[in-house]
XYZ file of C-alpha atoms in Angstrom:
346
model
C 96.844 72.317 96.894
C 99.260 69.584 95.800
C 102.995 70.277 95.293
C 104.848 67.853 93.026
C 108.611 67.413 93.271
C 110.215 67.659 89.792
C 112.032 64.570 88.534
C 115.376 66.405 88.477
C 115.107 67.099 92.228
C 113.741 63.767 93.425
C 117.221 62.489 94.295
C 117.751 65.299 96.834
C 116.866 65.145 100.502
C 113.352 66.434 101.307
C 111.409 66.510 104.533
C 107.676 66.725 105.194
C 106.317 69.927 106.712
C 102.744 68.572 106.605
C 100.883 65.827 104.841
C 101.015 67.633 101.469
C 103.863 70.138 101.738
C 107.546 69.254 101.278
C 110.691 71.345 101.599
C 114.288 70.681 100.680
C 116.481 69.757 103.637
C 119.378 72.256 104.052
C 122.701 70.898 102.906
C 125.911 71.067 104.918
C 127.838 74.130 103.620
C 131.136 72.374 104.300
C 132.186 69.771 101.724
C 132.693 66.249 102.945
C 136.240 65.085 103.522
C 136.180 62.719 100.567
C 135.352 65.622 98.246
C 138.386 67.681 99.229
C 141.376 67.676 96.864
C 144.049 65.082 97.549
C 147.288 64.400 95.731
C 147.203 61.452 93.342
C 149.580 62.623 90.601
C 153.125 61.774 89.669
C 156.144 63.165 91.481
C 157.880 66.240 90.033
C 160.598 66.620 92.632
C 159.266 68.842 95.385
C 156.083 69.817 93.564
C 153.481 68.272 91.290
C 150.124 69.132 89.728
C 147.174 66.907 90.534
C 143.490 66.509 89.710
C 140.728 69.053 89.579
C 138.260 70.465 92.072
C 134.519 70.942 91.838
C 133.723 74.683 91.637
C 130.210 74.049 92.998
C 131.760 73.308 96.404
C 133.113 76.845 96.688
C 130.091 78.967 95.853
C 129.034 81.210 98.710
C 125.385 82.389 98.724
C 124.941 86.099 99.167
C 128.621 86.941 98.652
C 128.533 90.747 98.442
C 132.133 90.868 97.227
C 130.819 89.912 93.797
C 129.139 93.314 93.449
C 131.024 95.683 95.793
C 134.389 96.698 94.359
C 136.508 99.148 96.383
C 138.407 101.874 94.580
C 142.038 101.019 93.864
C 141.546 97.266 94.293
C 143.461 95.141 91.767
C 141.070 92.208 92.081
C 140.497 89.232 94.364
C 141.832 85.689 94.484
C 140.146 82.651 96.078
C 142.193 79.617 97.072
C 142.200 76.707 99.515
C 145.069 75.451 101.668
C 145.490 72.221 103.600
C 148.579 70.703 105.223
C 148.732 66.926 105.718
C 150.983 66.470 108.746
C 151.720 62.763 108.384
C 152.465 62.880 104.648
C 154.140 66.333 104.962
C 152.196 67.528 101.943
C 150.756 70.962 101.315
C 147.626 70.983 99.133
C 146.861 74.307 97.467
C 143.622 74.714 95.522
C 143.388 77.583 93.053
C 139.665 78.341 92.852
C 138.955 81.615 91.059
C 139.776 85.299 90.621
C 137.411 88.254 90.328
C 137.579 91.727 88.772
C 141.168 91.541 87.516
C 142.393 94.909 86.251
C 143.712 93.997 82.805
C 145.839 96.430 80.747
C 143.488 95.943 77.769
C 139.803 95.277 77.179
C 140.316 91.524 77.177
C 142.192 89.567 79.816
C 143.815 86.133 79.592
C 145.018 85.402 83.126
C 147.201 82.671 84.570
C 148.656 82.175 88.056
C 152.146 81.106 89.115
C 152.611 79.607 92.587
C 155.902 79.885 94.475
C 156.726 78.344 97.840
C 159.007 80.983 99.333
C 161.848 81.355 100.077
C 162.481 79.160 96.998
C 161.775 81.478 94.057
C 163.340 79.310 91.357
C 160.688 76.571 91.275
C 157.032 77.307 90.663
C 153.792 75.731 89.506
C 151.551 77.319 86.920
C 147.846 77.216 86.191
C 146.300 76.971 82.756
C 145.566 80.236 80.951
C 141.941 81.336 80.986
C 141.138 83.352 77.863
C 139.053 86.517 77.509
C 137.839 86.890 81.083
C 138.586 89.221 84.006
C 136.884 86.830 86.439
C 138.424 83.429 85.647
C 137.382 80.126 87.234
C 140.539 78.017 87.625
C 139.446 74.954 89.616
C 142.975 73.537 89.796
C 144.990 72.309 92.713
C 148.622 71.567 93.417
C 150.727 69.759 95.982
C 154.054 70.789 97.507
C 156.245 68.566 99.636
C 157.030 70.511 102.833
C 158.640 69.173 105.989
C 156.761 69.748 109.236
C 159.832 71.463 110.701
C 159.906 74.208 108.071
C 156.212 74.634 107.206
C 155.719 77.577 109.592
C 158.541 79.462 107.869
C 157.263 79.019 104.310
C 155.014 81.379 102.365
C 152.864 80.631 99.320
C 153.049 83.409 96.749
C 150.430 83.673 94.003
C 151.479 85.816 91.028
C 148.594 86.658 88.671
C 149.578 87.495 85.089
C 147.840 88.622 81.906
C 149.121 86.831 78.785
C 148.985 89.128 75.748
C 148.855 88.168 72.074
C 152.660 87.959 71.916
C 152.505 85.550 74.886
C 154.278 88.039 77.117
C 153.353 87.934 80.810
C 152.222 91.186 82.436
C 151.941 91.053 86.219
C 148.503 92.095 87.520
C 149.134 91.521 91.230
C 150.209 89.081 93.914
C 148.994 87.437 97.109
C 151.278 86.283 99.922
C 149.983 83.644 102.352
C 152.231 82.600 105.307
C 151.736 78.914 106.063
C 151.861 79.472 109.803
C 148.265 80.694 109.459
C 146.949 77.270 108.397
C 148.262 75.600 111.555
C 145.812 77.768 113.516
C 142.904 76.196 111.574
C 141.591 72.637 111.448
C 141.668 70.814 108.115
C 141.262 72.615 104.823
C 140.552 76.348 104.786
C 139.121 78.387 101.915
C 140.465 81.939 101.763
C 140.109 85.046 99.616
C 142.562 87.919 99.476
C 142.977 91.254 97.701
C 145.638 91.321 95.020
C 148.563 93.564 95.910
C 150.906 95.384 93.569
C 154.440 94.010 93.579
C 157.008 96.670 94.340
C 158.981 97.345 91.154
C 161.514 99.659 92.793
C 164.995 98.135 93.253
C 166.013 97.438 96.866
C 167.885 100.140 98.737
C 171.563 99.752 99.550
C 170.880 97.871 102.796
C 167.445 96.534 101.886
C 163.862 97.579 102.552
C 161.232 96.734 105.160
C 157.451 96.791 104.707
C 155.170 97.212 107.713
C 151.800 98.637 108.806
C 151.054 101.150 111.540
C 147.781 101.701 113.363
C 146.711 103.646 116.446
C 143.508 103.065 118.417
C 142.863 106.119 120.567
C 140.046 104.341 122.441
C 142.345 101.557 123.620
C 145.547 103.671 123.677
C 147.065 100.936 121.523
C 149.851 101.406 118.954
C 150.004 98.441 116.553
C 152.838 97.429 114.230
C 152.442 94.679 111.617
C 155.827 93.584 110.260
C 155.109 92.227 106.767
C 158.290 91.510 104.792
C 161.790 92.615 103.872
C 163.693 92.537 100.596
C 167.251 92.965 99.335
C 168.955 92.368 102.694
C 172.771 92.343 102.654
C 173.560 89.115 104.490
C 176.827 88.139 106.115
C 178.332 85.592 103.709
C 180.667 84.058 106.279
C 177.765 82.995 108.515
C 177.250 79.247 108.976
C 173.479 79.679 108.455
C 171.089 82.407 107.389
C 168.345 83.419 109.830
C 166.774 86.897 109.984
C 164.414 88.515 112.465
C 163.063 92.016 113.129
C 163.204 93.773 116.483
C 160.527 96.410 117.134
C 161.264 98.930 119.911
C 159.005 101.605 121.375
C 161.064 104.610 122.483
C 159.925 107.641 124.478
C 162.233 110.624 125.088
C 165.139 108.490 123.800
C 164.453 105.833 126.457
C 163.484 102.301 125.507
C 159.990 101.484 126.773
C 159.518 97.995 125.360
C 161.097 95.707 122.734
C 159.530 92.823 120.820
C 160.822 90.681 117.980
C 159.531 88.488 115.191
C 160.295 84.837 114.734
C 163.431 84.034 112.700
C 163.049 83.235 108.997
C 165.608 80.902 107.447
C 167.326 80.955 104.103
C 166.157 84.103 102.304
C 167.297 87.679 101.745
C 163.592 88.502 101.198
C 161.914 87.114 104.349
C 158.146 87.309 104.935
C 156.866 87.700 108.516
C 153.249 88.970 108.777
C 153.530 89.328 112.567
C 151.623 91.818 114.715
C 152.823 93.657 117.834
C 150.928 96.022 120.103
C 152.247 98.678 122.486
C 150.401 100.783 125.034
C 150.814 104.484 124.287
C 148.710 107.382 125.556
C 147.700 110.049 123.000
C 149.796 112.604 124.894
C 152.904 110.462 124.316
C 152.637 110.338 120.523
C 154.542 113.630 120.151
C 157.536 112.261 122.054
C 157.397 108.534 121.176
C 158.931 106.756 118.185
C 159.366 103.234 116.843
C 162.690 101.725 115.861
C 162.634 98.660 113.597
C 165.910 96.772 113.321
C 166.591 93.818 111.013
C 169.154 91.381 112.435
C 170.859 88.221 111.244
C 171.433 85.497 113.816
C 175.042 84.378 114.206
C 176.702 81.553 116.107
C 175.706 81.281 119.723
C 173.468 84.082 120.957
C 175.114 86.762 118.817
C 173.378 88.707 116.072
C 174.513 91.091 113.345
C 172.516 94.209 112.494
C 171.647 94.425 108.794
C 169.814 97.758 108.953
C 167.370 99.874 110.908
C 164.876 102.716 110.576
C 162.859 105.004 112.848
C 159.277 106.203 112.369
C 157.789 108.874 114.562
C 156.856 112.542 114.913
C 158.746 115.589 113.634
C 161.007 115.518 116.678
C 162.766 112.373 115.384
C 162.015 111.822 111.684
C 161.587 113.405 108.264
C 160.556 112.240 104.807
C 158.673 108.971 104.300
C 159.037 107.934 107.936
C 157.346 111.128 109.139
C 154.648 110.826 106.447
C 153.883 107.256 107.559
C 153.491 108.359 111.180
C 151.257 111.314 110.305
C 149.111 109.190 107.987
C 148.608 106.717 110.838
C 147.382 109.540 113.105
C 145.033 110.840 110.407
C 143.377 107.424 109.974
C 142.395 106.228 113.476
C 142.101 102.426 113.789
C 143.122 101.964 110.131
C 146.206 100.039 109.007
C 148.641 102.172 106.993
C 151.207 100.190 104.998
C 154.470 101.442 103.460
C 157.920 100.294 102.359
C 160.928 101.951 104.015
C 164.626 101.893 103.182
C 166.902 100.479 105.876
C 169.888 102.506 107.035
C 173.198 101.151 108.268
C 174.660 102.379 111.533
C 177.463 101.367 113.862
C 175.670 102.763 116.916
C 174.673 100.230 119.624
């Protein structure tokens, strides 16, 4: 039997399996370097919009996320990130979104990109009309110094534009740039959209974090995500906030860990994970204290607020509910916002 290669496929690479049988040679799933997006546009201060990207480069065969949609999910966002060390440029490719939960039958989405902590400046994609699964294929470039790149966070805000051209927020994605330094070259990422908290900050600010307990490893995990509405000391020469996480048992400190310091924002983003060893028998007497502090001159620090999560012995309300929910979902991450309290105690 004779197999004939169609004219449209003759330019592709084929290899002989026998004298009369040919098969297509598998292509490299990673795009070549020259095909990756690079900045060639005009300067718009710290940010500018450049070029387009080829959507064919970002198709993943057998991607089950196209068909499996978990309950309560607001949708997904695909994007690419690359930091050019020598040029101090951050390239962000906005690829596509899937299954956006629009407030009406039709959806006209667009995406705004912020480089936190600067919330005043942003870049914006084009609006895609009448689709809940838009293909954007746009990319942007931010100018970011190598000294501050690990402290910056890219925020994607996905909006629906209605007939009156009003923007209705569908969800957001936060991506700390310190994650890209752990990867080589450009990385393509997808994330669940998260609902932005619409509640006003508490008097001393709020802290969002996850709790998880693995009873097989006797491991208590805390993921410090972000804070908002912190009341900073205005007389400080610089603004730098960090979070101290303390494991306490019978009112005695067992171990303390702290996040890296984030500069220049009352709404810092951390996304840092800490693990503590805790036996199941200790969970009725142990608690976690999370304290947000502002660095001052020298080695001094000023406490901006704190909170305690733990069993009934120490907590009530949302803090107790968070702890109990963690125990009811072994090995699962449970995320909540908590109001910070002010105290003069040491």
